[in-house]
Amino acid sequence: MSEAPAPAVSDLFDKVVNLCKRRGFVFPSAEIYGGFRSTYDYGPVGVLLLRNVKDAWWRSMVQLRHDIVGLDAAILSPPAVWEASGHLKNFTDPLVDCKVCRERFRLDRLDDPEVCPNCGSKHSFTEARQFNLMFKTYAGPVEGAGAEVYLRPETAQGMFTNFKNVLETSRKRPPFGIAQIGKSFRNEITTGNFVFRTREFEQMEMEYFVPPDESPRWYEYWCAERLAWYHDLGIPEHMLRLRAHDEDELSHYSIGTSDVEFLFPWGWDELEGIANRTDYDLTQHASHSGERLEYFDQAAGVRYVPHVIEPAAGATRTAMAFLMAAYDEEAVAREGQGQGEVRTVLRFHHRIAPYKVAVLPLSKKPELSAPANDVLAQLQPHYMCDYDETQAIGRRYRRQDELGTPFCVTIDFDTLDDQAVTVRDRDTMAQDRVPMAGLLDHLRARLDA
Ligand code: ATP
């Protein structure tokens, strides 16, 4: 399928995309074959960033709670699941073709639905038709009817189809949740804005099952919780907002949805949707599968189908928001050689920063590599560390600033006499002399605060 041209983007957007390529955060996939444009690969630093985003979500959703359990469901699933969920019928976007240049567009994303953004022609679009976004493939050695399976377009259905299994094995009862992180696939009509919209991406979703009359309260609760999560991890308040959907925006299963939106360089756009899905999913799967998907409250003697509140976030999209929010440039007022230069620094929250510490021996000489390796061995069991022994120290600091590493530990020739190292702070560039024996405690006090 042809792609729409890239939308106009601001300076910040280009700077972040360039930095991602230059420093090993994100690469266009299959780049040596000219790129694929609808997927991206996460490089040595990006994979750490993405993992930290997912770990921070899992920590707040599963580890720090007693009412939510995890799940890792299959990506491939049979048509019956998607028939019941409504995706085969409803998971569509309106597609139009320009009759002049033959580009294809998603109608509801066009700035002006009368004008082709590629060739400028007016009234050149075909009638909109509903395009299903699910990827279909075949299971087993036979192609054709009966062998079709779908790549999941969201992780949520795995939580609904396992509702009974989890209820019976986990000793949880409503209100309780099932959380999952994993890949989802959507054959988006147009991809773009870097990793914002891709055809393969990662989601972090949680289905929270509640007694029906409690659903409005839990909906409000999860809207507030999820907004606070981004804020607590360093996204400034002025770049975040919660926006309630208008009636005509609601999905087929929802009676209320709010999006957590981030101020991207092109304007406000969605990071996460929090939806009140009522009993739609469990009722649909119960009637299609013939299983009873209910909860029997023994104390009250009532049987009911729980309602579901779902916070559904994108891990890859959120990683991009953290990058955008962290990006900063400032004139360097200290650090010898670098004075007067502009430095680029990613001011990530410590939990999100790919590396927590960089270990930098001042020279490659063996008398410094030995203590540097001791420092590395002391820190590695606790923190993800980078190690770099080439180039002038000022340039190495600049590199770590661009990776967002909160602390650099420099081992110099004085270390051999005083058994101390220099700890340099990413944000203030302040340097402290710290005894090697107390280094881990020094860093812990700052990184785990
Ligand atoms: P949109 O309206 O932008 O197509 P959506 O409202 O259909 O997205 P949801 O189904 O609510 O998205 O998915 C939950 C989250 O998953 C989104 O908020 C987003 O962070 C992420 N997500 C959805 N589609 C994509 C995609 N194509 N690429 C990257 N992330 C995505």
CSV table of C-alpha atoms and ligand atoms in Angstrom, one decimal:
chain,number,residue,atom,x,y,z
A,1,MET,CA,0.0,0.0,0.0
A,2,SER,CA,1.3,3.5,-0.8
A,3,GLU,CA,2.1,5.9,2.1
A,4,ALA,CA,1.0,9.4,2.7
A,5,PRO,CA,3.8,12.0,2.7
A,6,ALA,CA,5.2,12.9,6.0
A,7,PRO,CA,3.3,15.7,7.8
A,8,ALA,CA,5.0,19.0,8.6
A,9,VAL,CA,7.1,18.6,11.7
A,10,SER,CA,8.8,21.0,14.0
A,11,ASP,CA,12.4,21.4,14.8
A,12,LEU,CA,12.1,19.3,18.0
A,13,PHE,CA,10.7,16.4,16.1
A,14,ASP,CA,13.6,16.3,13.6
A,15,LYS,CA,16.1,16.7,16.4
A,16,VAL,CA,14.8,13.8,18.4
A,17,VAL,CA,14.5,11.6,15.3
A,18,ASN,CA,18.1,12.4,14.4
A,19,LEU,CA,19.4,11.8,17.9
A,20,CYS,CA,17.5,8.4,18.0
A,21,LYS,CA,19.3,7.3,14.9
A,22,ARG,CA,22.7,8.7,15.8
A,23,ARG,CA,22.8,7.3,19.4
A,24,GLY,CA,21.2,3.9,18.8
A,25,PHE,CA,17.7,4.4,20.2
A,26,VAL,CA,15.6,3.6,17.1
A,27,PHE,CA,16.5,2.5,13.5
A,28,PRO,CA,14.1,2.2,10.6
A,29,SER,CA,13.6,-1.5,10.1
A,30,ALA,CA,15.2,-3.3,7.1
A,31,GLU,CA,17.1,-0.1,6.5
A,32,ILE,CA,19.8,-1.8,4.4
A,33,TYR,CA,17.0,-2.7,2.0
A,34,GLY,CA,15.7,0.8,1.8
A,35,GLY,CA,13.5,0.7,4.9
A,36,PHE,CA,10.0,-0.5,5.4
A,37,ARG,CA,8.4,2.7,6.8
A,38,SER,CA,5.7,1.0,8.9
A,39,THR,CA,8.0,-0.6,11.5
A,40,TYR,CA,11.0,0.4,13.5
A,41,ASP,CA,13.8,-1.5,15.4
A,42,TYR,CA,14.9,-0.5,18.9
A,43,GLY,CA,18.7,-0.3,19.1
A,44,PRO,CA,21.1,-0.9,22.0
A,45,VAL,CA,19.9,2.2,23.9
A,46,GLY,CA,16.3,2.2,22.7
A,47,VAL,CA,15.7,-1.4,23.9
A,48,LEU,CA,16.7,-0.2,27.4
A,49,LEU,CA,14.4,2.8,27.2
A,50,LEU,CA,11.5,0.7,26.1
A,51,ARG,CA,12.1,-1.9,28.7
A,52,ASN,CA,12.2,0.8,31.4
A,53,VAL,CA,8.9,2.2,30.2
A,54,LYS,CA,7.3,-1.3,30.4
A,55,ASP,CA,9.0,-2.1,33.7
A,56,ALA,CA,7.7,1.2,35.2
A,57,TRP,CA,4.1,0.4,34.0
A,58,TRP,CA,4.3,-3.2,35.3
A,59,ARG,CA,5.7,-2.0,38.6
A,60,SER,CA,2.9,0.4,39.2
A,61,MET,CA,0.2,-1.9,37.8
A,62,VAL,CA,1.2,-5.3,39.1
A,63,GLN,CA,4.1,-5.2,41.6
A,64,LEU,CA,2.9,-2.5,43.8
A,65,ARG,CA,-0.7,-3.7,44.0
A,66,HIS,CA,-2.5,-6.8,45.4
A,67,ASP,CA,-5.6,-6.5,43.2
A,68,ILE,CA,-4.0,-6.9,39.7
A,69,VAL,CA,-2.3,-10.0,38.2
A,70,GLY,CA,-0.3,-10.4,35.0
A,71,LEU,CA,-0.9,-12.4,31.8
A,72,ASP,CA,1.0,-13.1,28.6
A,73,ALA,CA,-1.5,-14.3,26.0
A,74,ALA,CA,-0.9,-15.5,22.4
A,75,ILE,CA,-0.6,-13.1,19.5
A,76,LEU,CA,-2.2,-15.4,17.0
A,77,SER,CA,-5.9,-16.1,17.6
A,78,PRO,CA,-8.7,-17.7,15.7
A,79,PRO,CA,-11.5,-15.7,14.0
A,80,ALA,CA,-14.0,-16.7,16.7
A,81,VAL,CA,-12.3,-14.4,19.2
A,82,TRP,CA,-12.6,-11.4,16.8
A,83,GLU,CA,-16.1,-12.3,15.7
A,84,ALA,CA,-17.2,-12.2,19.3
A,85,SER,CA,-15.2,-9.0,20.2
A,86,GLY,CA,-16.8,-7.2,17.2
A,87,HIS,CA,-13.4,-6.5,15.6
A,88,LEU,CA,-14.2,-8.4,12.3
A,89,LYS,CA,-17.2,-6.1,11.8
A,90,ASN,CA,-16.1,-2.8,13.6
A,91,PHE,CA,-12.4,-2.5,13.7
A,92,THR,CA,-12.2,-0.3,10.6
A,93,ASP,CA,-11.1,3.1,9.5
A,94,PRO,CA,-12.6,5.1,6.6
A,95,LEU,CA,-10.3,4.8,3.6
A,96,VAL,CA,-10.3,7.2,0.6
A,97,ASP,CA,-8.2,7.1,-2.6
A,98,CYS,CA,-7.2,10.3,-4.5
A,99,LYS,CA,-8.2,9.6,-8.1
A,100,VAL,CA,-5.5,12.0,-9.3
A,101,CYS,CA,-2.3,10.8,-7.5
A,102,ARG,CA,-3.6,7.5,-6.2
A,103,GLU,CA,-2.5,8.1,-2.7
A,104,ARG,CA,-4.6,6.6,0.1
A,105,PHE,CA,-5.7,8.4,3.2
A,106,ARG,CA,-7.6,7.8,6.4
A,107,LEU,CA,-10.6,10.2,6.0
A,108,ASP,CA,-11.0,11.1,9.6
A,109,ARG,CA,-7.3,12.2,9.9
A,110,LEU,CA,-7.4,14.7,7.0
A,111,ASP,CA,-7.1,18.4,7.8
A,112,ASP,CA,-9.4,19.2,4.9
A,113,PRO,CA,-11.5,16.2,3.7
A,114,GLU,CA,-12.0,18.0,0.3
A,115,VAL,CA,-8.3,18.5,-0.6
A,116,CYS,CA,-5.7,15.8,-1.2
A,117,PRO,CA,-2.7,16.7,1.0
A,118,ASN,CA,-0.3,14.9,-1.5
A,119,CYS,CA,-1.2,16.5,-4.9
A,120,GLY,CA,-3.4,19.4,-3.8
A,121,SER,CA,-6.4,18.3,-6.0
A,122,LYS,CA,-9.8,19.3,-4.9
A,123,HIS,CA,-12.8,16.9,-4.7
A,124,SER,CA,-10.6,14.1,-6.0
A,125,PHE,CA,-11.4,11.5,-3.4
A,126,THR,CA,-13.4,8.3,-3.9
A,127,GLU,CA,-16.3,7.4,-1.6
A,128,ALA,CA,-15.0,6.3,1.7
A,129,ARG,CA,-15.0,2.6,2.4
A,130,GLN,CA,-14.5,0.9,5.7
A,131,PHE,CA,-11.0,-0.8,5.8
A,132,ASN,CA,-10.5,-3.5,8.4
A,133,LEU,CA,-7.2,-3.0,10.2
A,134,MET,CA,-6.5,-6.6,11.3
A,135,PHE,CA,-3.7,-8.6,9.8
A,136,LYS,CA,-4.8,-12.0,8.5
A,137,THR,CA,-2.6,-15.0,8.0
A,138,TYR,CA,-2.9,-18.8,7.9
A,139,ALA,CA,-2.1,-21.3,10.6
A,140,GLY,CA,-0.6,-24.6,9.5
A,141,PRO,CA,0.5,-25.8,6.0
A,142,VAL,CA,-2.9,-25.1,4.3
A,143,GLU,CA,-3.9,-21.7,3.1
A,144,GLY,CA,-7.5,-20.8,2.7
A,145,ALA,CA,-10.9,-21.1,4.4
A,146,GLY,CA,-10.8,-22.7,7.8
A,147,ALA,CA,-7.1,-21.9,8.3
A,148,GLU,CA,-7.3,-18.1,8.8
A,149,VAL,CA,-6.0,-16.6,12.0
A,150,TYR,CA,-5.5,-13.0,13.0
A,151,LEU,CA,-2.6,-11.2,14.6
A,152,ARG,CA,-4.1,-9.4,17.6
A,153,PRO,CA,-4.8,-5.7,17.0
A,154,GLU,CA,-4.9,-5.2,20.8
A,155,THR,CA,-3.9,-7.3,23.8
A,156,ALA,CA,-7.2,-6.8,25.6
A,157,GLN,CA,-9.1,-9.9,24.2
A,158,GLY,CA,-6.5,-12.3,25.8
A,159,MET,CA,-7.6,-10.9,29.2
A,160,PHE,CA,-11.3,-11.5,28.5
A,161,THR,CA,-10.9,-15.0,27.0
A,162,ASN,CA,-8.8,-15.9,30.1
A,163,PHE,CA,-11.2,-14.2,32.6
A,164,LYS,CA,-12.5,-17.6,34.0
A,165,ASN,CA,-9.0,-19.2,34.1
A,166,VAL,CA,-7.7,-16.2,36.1
A,167,LEU,CA,-10.7,-16.0,38.4
A,168,GLU,CA,-10.4,-19.7,39.2
A,169,THR,CA,-6.6,-19.8,39.8
A,170,SER,CA,-5.7,-16.4,41.3
A,171,ARG,CA,-8.0,-16.1,44.3
A,172,LYS,CA,-8.9,-12.6,43.2
A,173,ARG,CA,-12.4,-11.3,43.2
A,174,PRO,CA,-13.9,-8.0,41.8
A,175,PRO,CA,-12.7,-5.4,41.9
A,176,PHE,CA,-9.6,-7.0,40.4
A,177,GLY,CA,-7.5,-6.6,37.2
A,178,ILE,CA,-5.5,-8.5,34.6
A,179,ALA,CA,-2.5,-6.7,33.1
A,180,GLN,CA,-0.6,-7.5,29.9
A,181,ILE,CA,2.2,-6.0,27.9
A,182,GLY,CA,2.9,-7.2,24.4
A,183,LYS,CA,3.0,-6.6,20.7
A,184,SER,CA,-0.1,-5.7,18.7
A,185,PHE,CA,-0.5,-5.3,15.0
A,186,ARG,CA,-2.7,-3.0,12.9
A,187,ASN,CA,-2.7,-2.5,9.2
A,188,GLU,CA,-2.9,1.2,9.6
A,189,ILE,CA,-3.9,3.1,6.4
A,190,THR,CA,-1.2,5.6,7.0
A,191,THR,CA,1.7,5.3,9.4
A,192,GLY,CA,3.9,8.2,10.4
A,193,ASN,CA,5.3,10.7,12.9
A,194,PHE,CA,8.1,8.3,13.6
A,195,VAL,CA,7.1,5.6,16.1
A,196,PHE,CA,3.8,7.3,16.9
A,197,ARG,CA,1.8,5.2,14.5
A,198,THR,CA,3.3,2.0,13.2
A,199,ARG,CA,1.9,-1.3,12.0
A,200,GLU,CA,3.6,-3.3,14.7
A,201,PHE,CA,3.8,-1.8,18.2
A,202,GLU,CA,3.7,-2.6,21.9
A,203,GLN,CA,0.8,-2.0,24.2
A,204,MET,CA,0.4,-2.0,28.0
A,205,GLU,CA,-3.2,-2.8,28.8
A,206,MET,CA,-5.1,-3.6,32.0
A,207,GLU,CA,-8.7,-4.9,32.3
A,208,TYR,CA,-10.2,-4.0,35.7
A,209,PHE,CA,-13.3,-6.1,36.5
A,210,VAL,CA,-15.7,-4.4,38.9
A,211,PRO,CA,-19.3,-4.8,40.3
A,212,PRO,CA,-21.6,-3.0,37.8
A,213,ASP,CA,-22.7,-0.3,40.1
A,214,GLU,CA,-19.1,0.6,41.0
A,215,SER,CA,-18.0,1.2,37.4
A,216,PRO,CA,-18.4,5.1,37.3
A,217,ARG,CA,-16.2,5.4,40.5
A,218,TRP,CA,-13.5,3.1,39.1
A,219,TYR,CA,-13.5,4.9,35.8
A,220,GLU,CA,-12.7,8.2,37.5
A,221,TYR,CA,-10.1,6.4,39.7
A,222,TRP,CA,-8.2,5.0,36.7
A,223,CYS,CA,-8.3,8.3,34.8
A,224,ALA,CA,-6.6,10.0,37.7
A,225,GLU,CA,-4.1,7.2,38.4
A,226,ARG,CA,-3.0,7.0,34.8
A,227,LEU,CA,-2.5,10.7,34.4
A,228,ALA,CA,-0.4,10.7,37.5
A,229,TRP,CA,1.8,7.9,36.3
A,230,TYR,CA,3.1,10.0,33.4
A,231,HIS,CA,3.5,13.0,35.6
A,232,ASP,CA,5.4,11.1,38.3
A,233,LEU,CA,7.8,9.8,35.6
A,234,GLY,CA,8.8,13.3,34.7
A,235,ILE,CA,6.4,14.5,31.9
A,236,PRO,CA,5.7,18.1,32.9
A,237,GLU,CA,2.1,19.0,33.6
A,238,HIS,CA,1.8,21.5,30.7
A,239,MET,CA,2.5,18.7,28.3
A,240,LEU,CA,-0.2,16.4,29.6
A,241,ARG,CA,-4.0,16.5,29.6
A,242,LEU,CA,-7.0,14.3,30.0
A,243,ARG,CA,-9.6,14.7,27.3
A,244,ALA,CA,-13.1,13.0,27.5
A,245,HIS,CA,-14.4,11.6,24.2
A,246,ASP,CA,-17.5,13.2,22.6
A,247,GLU,CA,-20.4,10.9,22.2
A,248,ASP,CA,-19.7,10.4,18.5
A,249,GLU,CA,-16.1,9.4,19.1
A,250,LEU,CA,-16.9,6.5,21.4
A,251,SER,CA,-16.0,2.9,20.3
A,252,HIS,CA,-18.7,0.4,19.9
A,253,TYR,CA,-18.1,-1.1,23.3
A,254,SER,CA,-17.6,2.0,25.4
A,255,ILE,CA,-20.0,4.3,27.4
A,256,GLY,CA,-17.2,6.6,28.4
A,257,THR,CA,-13.6,7.1,27.3
A,258,SER,CA,-11.0,9.6,28.2
A,259,ASP,CA,-7.6,9.9,26.5
A,260,VAL,CA,-4.4,10.9,28.2
A,261,GLU,CA,-2.9,13.3,25.7
A,262,PHE,CA,0.6,14.5,25.3
A,263,LEU,CA,1.7,17.8,23.6
A,264,PHE,CA,3.6,16.4,20.6
A,265,PRO,CA,5.4,18.8,18.3
A,266,TRP,CA,2.4,18.6,16.0
A,267,GLY,CA,-0.1,19.2,18.8
A,268,TRP,CA,-2.1,17.2,21.3
A,269,ASP,CA,-2.3,13.5,20.6
A,270,GLU,CA,-3.2,10.3,22.4
A,271,LEU,CA,-0.9,8.3,24.6
A,272,GLU,CA,-3.5,6.2,26.3
A,273,GLY,CA,-7.3,5.6,26.3
A,274,ILE,CA,-9.2,4.8,29.5
A,275,ALA,CA,-12.6,3.3,28.7
A,276,ASN,CA,-15.6,2.1,30.5
A,277,ARG,CA,-16.3,-1.0,28.5
A,278,THR,CA,-19.4,-2.1,30.6
A,279,ASP,CA,-20.1,-5.9,30.4
A,280,TYR,CA,-19.8,-5.8,26.6
A,281,ASP,CA,-16.7,-8.1,26.3
A,282,LEU,CA,-17.6,-10.7,28.8
A,283,THR,CA,-21.2,-10.9,27.6
A,284,GLN,CA,-20.1,-11.2,24.0
A,285,HIS,CA,-17.5,-14.0,24.7
A,286,ALA,CA,-20.0,-15.8,27.0
A,287,SER,CA,-22.7,-15.9,24.3
A,288,HIS,CA,-20.2,-16.9,21.5
A,289,SER,CA,-18.3,-19.5,23.5
A,290,GLY,CA,-21.1,-20.9,25.6
A,291,GLU,CA,-19.0,-20.4,28.8
A,292,ARG,CA,-20.4,-18.6,31.8
A,293,LEU,CA,-18.2,-15.6,32.3
A,294,GLU,CA,-19.6,-14.3,35.6
A,295,TYR,CA,-18.8,-13.8,39.2
A,296,PHE,CA,-20.8,-15.3,42.1
A,297,ASP,CA,-20.5,-13.2,45.2
A,298,GLN,CA,-21.1,-15.8,47.9
A,299,ALA,CA,-21.4,-13.3,50.7
A,300,ALA,CA,-24.2,-11.3,49.0
A,301,GLY,CA,-25.6,-14.4,47.2
A,302,VAL,CA,-25.6,-12.6,43.8
A,303,ARG,CA,-24.3,-13.6,40.5
A,304,TYR,CA,-23.3,-10.9,38.0
A,305,VAL,CA,-21.2,-10.1,34.9
A,306,PRO,CA,-18.5,-7.7,36.0
A,307,HIS,CA,-18.1,-4.4,34.2
A,308,VAL,CA,-14.7,-3.5,32.9
A,309,ILE,CA,-12.6,-0.3,33.1
A,310,GLU,CA,-9.6,-0.5,30.7
A,311,PRO,CA,-6.6,1.8,30.7
A,312,ALA,CA,-4.9,1.0,27.3
A,313,ALA,CA,-1.5,2.6,26.7
A,314,GLY,CA,1.1,2.3,23.9
A,315,ALA,CA,4.6,1.4,25.1
A,316,THR,CA,6.3,2.5,22.0
A,317,ARG,CA,4.3,5.7,21.7
A,318,THR,CA,4.9,6.5,25.4
A,319,ALA,CA,8.7,5.9,24.9
A,320,MET,CA,8.6,8.6,22.2
A,321,ALA,CA,6.7,11.0,24.5
A,322,PHE,CA,9.4,10.5,27.2
A,323,LEU,CA,12.1,11.3,24.6
A,324,MET,CA,10.3,14.4,23.4
A,325,ALA,CA,9.7,15.6,27.0
A,326,ALA,CA,13.3,14.9,28.1
A,327,TYR,CA,15.0,16.7,25.2
A,328,ASP,CA,16.8,19.9,26.1
A,329,GLU,CA,19.6,22.1,24.8
A,330,GLU,CA,21.6,24.5,27.0
A,331,ALA,CA,24.8,26.6,26.7
A,332,VAL,CA,27.5,25.0,28.7
A,333,ALA,CA,28.8,27.3,31.3
A,334,ARG,CA,31.5,25.0,32.7
A,335,GLU,CA,33.5,21.9,32.0
A,336,GLY,CA,36.7,23.3,30.4
A,337,GLN,CA,36.8,22.4,26.8
A,338,GLY,CA,33.1,22.4,26.3
A,339,GLN,CA,32.6,25.9,27.6
A,340,GLY,CA,30.4,28.1,25.4
A,341,GLU,CA,29.1,25.1,23.4
A,342,VAL,CA,25.5,24.0,23.3
A,343,ARG,CA,25.0,20.7,24.9
A,344,THR,CA,22.1,18.4,24.2
A,345,VAL,CA,20.8,16.6,27.2
A,346,LEU,CA,17.9,14.1,27.7
A,347,ARG,CA,16.6,14.9,31.2
A,348,PHE,CA,14.9,11.5,31.7
A,349,HIS,CA,13.5,10.6,35.1
A,350,HIS,CA,16.0,8.1,36.6
A,351,ARG,CA,13.6,5.2,36.3
A,352,ILE,CA,13.3,5.8,32.5
A,353,ALA,CA,16.9,6.6,31.7
A,354,PRO,CA,18.4,3.8,29.6
A,355,TYR,CA,21.8,3.7,31.5
A,356,LYS,CA,21.9,4.9,35.1
A,357,VAL,CA,25.7,5.2,35.3
A,358,ALA,CA,28.6,5.5,32.8
A,359,VAL,CA,32.0,4.4,34.0
A,360,LEU,CA,34.7,6.4,32.3
A,361,PRO,CA,38.4,5.8,32.9
A,362,LEU,CA,40.3,9.0,32.0
A,363,SER,CA,42.7,7.0,29.9
A,364,LYS,CA,42.9,3.6,28.3
A,365,LYS,CA,46.1,2.8,30.3
A,366,PRO,CA,45.9,-0.5,32.2
A,367,GLU,CA,46.5,1.2,35.5
A,368,LEU,CA,43.2,3.0,35.1
A,369,SER,CA,41.3,0.1,33.4
A,370,ALA,CA,41.8,-2.1,36.4
A,371,PRO,CA,40.1,0.2,39.0
A,372,ALA,CA,37.5,1.1,36.3
A,373,ASN,CA,36.6,-2.5,35.9
A,374,ASP,CA,36.4,-2.9,39.7
A,375,VAL,CA,33.9,0.1,39.8
A,376,LEU,CA,31.9,-1.5,36.9
A,377,ALA,CA,31.8,-4.9,38.7
A,378,GLN,CA,30.6,-3.1,41.9
A,379,LEU,CA,27.7,-1.3,40.1
A,380,GLN,CA,26.6,-3.7,37.4
A,381,PRO,CA,24.6,-6.0,39.6
A,382,HIS,CA,22.5,-3.0,40.7
A,383,TYR,CA,22.3,-0.7,37.7
A,384,MET,CA,22.5,-0.8,33.9
A,385,CYS,CA,25.9,0.7,33.2
A,386,ASP,CA,27.7,1.9,30.1
A,387,TYR,CA,31.5,1.7,29.9
A,388,ASP,CA,33.6,4.0,27.6
A,389,GLU,CA,37.3,4.6,27.6
A,390,THR,CA,38.0,6.4,24.3
A,391,GLN,CA,38.0,10.1,23.3
A,392,ALA,CA,38.4,13.2,25.4
A,393,ILE,CA,36.4,13.2,28.6
A,394,GLY,CA,34.4,16.2,27.6
A,395,ARG,CA,33.1,14.5,24.5
A,396,ARG,CA,32.3,11.4,26.5
A,397,TYR,CA,30.2,13.5,28.9
A,398,ARG,CA,28.4,15.0,25.9
A,399,ARG,CA,27.6,11.5,24.6
A,400,GLN,CA,26.2,10.4,27.9
A,401,ASP,CA,24.1,13.6,28.1
A,402,GLU,CA,22.6,12.6,24.8
A,403,LEU,CA,21.8,9.2,26.2
A,404,GLY,CA,20.3,10.7,29.3
A,405,THR,CA,22.7,8.9,31.7
A,406,PRO,CA,22.1,10.5,35.1
A,407,PHE,CA,25.6,9.9,36.5
A,408,CYS,CA,29.1,9.6,35.0
A,409,VAL,CA,31.9,8.1,37.2
A,410,THR,CA,35.4,9.1,36.2
A,411,ILE,CA,38.4,7.2,37.2
A,412,ASP,CA,41.6,9.3,37.0
A,413,PHE,CA,45.3,9.0,38.0
A,414,ASP,CA,44.4,10.5,41.5
A,415,THR,CA,42.2,7.5,42.0
A,416,LEU,CA,45.3,5.3,42.3
A,417,ASP,CA,46.4,7.4,45.4
A,418,ASP,CA,43.1,8.4,47.0
A,419,GLN,CA,40.9,5.4,46.1
A,420,ALA,CA,38.2,7.9,45.1
A,421,VAL,CA,36.4,8.7,41.8
A,422,THR,CA,34.6,11.7,40.4
A,423,VAL,CA,30.8,11.5,40.1
A,424,ARG,CA,29.3,13.9,37.6
A,425,ASP,CA,25.6,14.8,37.6
A,426,ARG,CA,23.9,15.0,34.2
A,427,ASP,CA,21.6,17.9,35.1
A,428,THR,CA,23.8,20.2,37.1
A,429,MET,CA,27.2,19.0,35.7
A,430,ALA,CA,28.4,19.3,39.3
A,431,GLN,CA,31.2,17.0,40.2
A,432,ASP,CA,31.7,15.2,43.6
A,433,ARG,CA,34.8,13.3,44.7
A,434,VAL,CA,33.5,10.1,46.2
A,435,PRO,CA,35.5,7.2,47.9
A,436,MET,CA,35.2,4.1,45.8
A,437,ALA,CA,34.1,2.1,48.8
A,438,GLY,CA,31.1,4.4,49.3
A,439,LEU,CA,30.2,4.8,45.6
A,440,LEU,CA,27.3,2.4,45.5
A,441,ASP,CA,25.6,4.0,48.5
A,442,HIS,CA,26.2,7.5,47.0
A,443,LEU,CA,24.5,6.5,43.8
A,444,ARG,CA,21.7,4.6,45.5
A,445,ALA,CA,20.8,7.7,47.6
A,446,ARG,CA,20.4,9.6,44.3
A,447,LEU,CA,19.0,7.0,41.9
A,448,ASP,CA,16.6,5.3,44.1
A,449,ALA,CA,15.2,8.5,45.8
B,1,ATP,P1,-6.0,5.9,17.0
B,1,ATP,O1,-7.4,6.5,17.1
B,1,ATP,O2,-4.9,6.9,17.2
B,1,ATP,O3,-5.9,5.0,15.8
B,1,ATP,P2,-6.9,4.2,19.0
B,1,ATP,O4,-7.7,5.1,19.8
B,1,ATP,O5,-7.6,3.2,18.1
B,1,ATP,O6,-5.8,4.9,18.2
B,1,ATP,P3,-6.4,2.3,21.1
B,1,ATP,O7,-7.1,1.2,20.4
B,1,ATP,O8,-7.1,3.0,22.2
B,1,ATP,O9,-5.9,3.4,20.0
B,1,ATP,O10,-5.0,1.8,21.6
B,1,ATP,C1,-4.5,2.1,22.8
B,1,ATP,C2,-3.1,2.7,22.7
B,1,ATP,O11,-2.3,1.9,21.9
B,1,ATP,C3,-3.1,4.1,22.0
B,1,ATP,O12,-3.4,5.1,22.9
B,1,ATP,C4,-1.7,4.1,21.5
B,1,ATP,O13,-0.8,4.6,22.6
B,1,ATP,C5,-1.3,2.7,21.2
B,1,ATP,N1,-1.5,2.5,19.7
B,1,ATP,C6,-2.6,2.3,19.0
B,1,ATP,N2,-2.4,2.2,17.7
B,1,ATP,C7,-1.0,2.4,17.5
B,1,ATP,C8,-0.2,2.4,16.4
B,1,ATP,N3,-0.6,2.1,15.2
B,1,ATP,N4,1.2,2.6,16.6
B,1,ATP,C9,1.6,2.8,17.9
B,1,ATP,N5,0.9,2.8,19.0
B,1,ATP,C10,-0.5,2.6,18.8
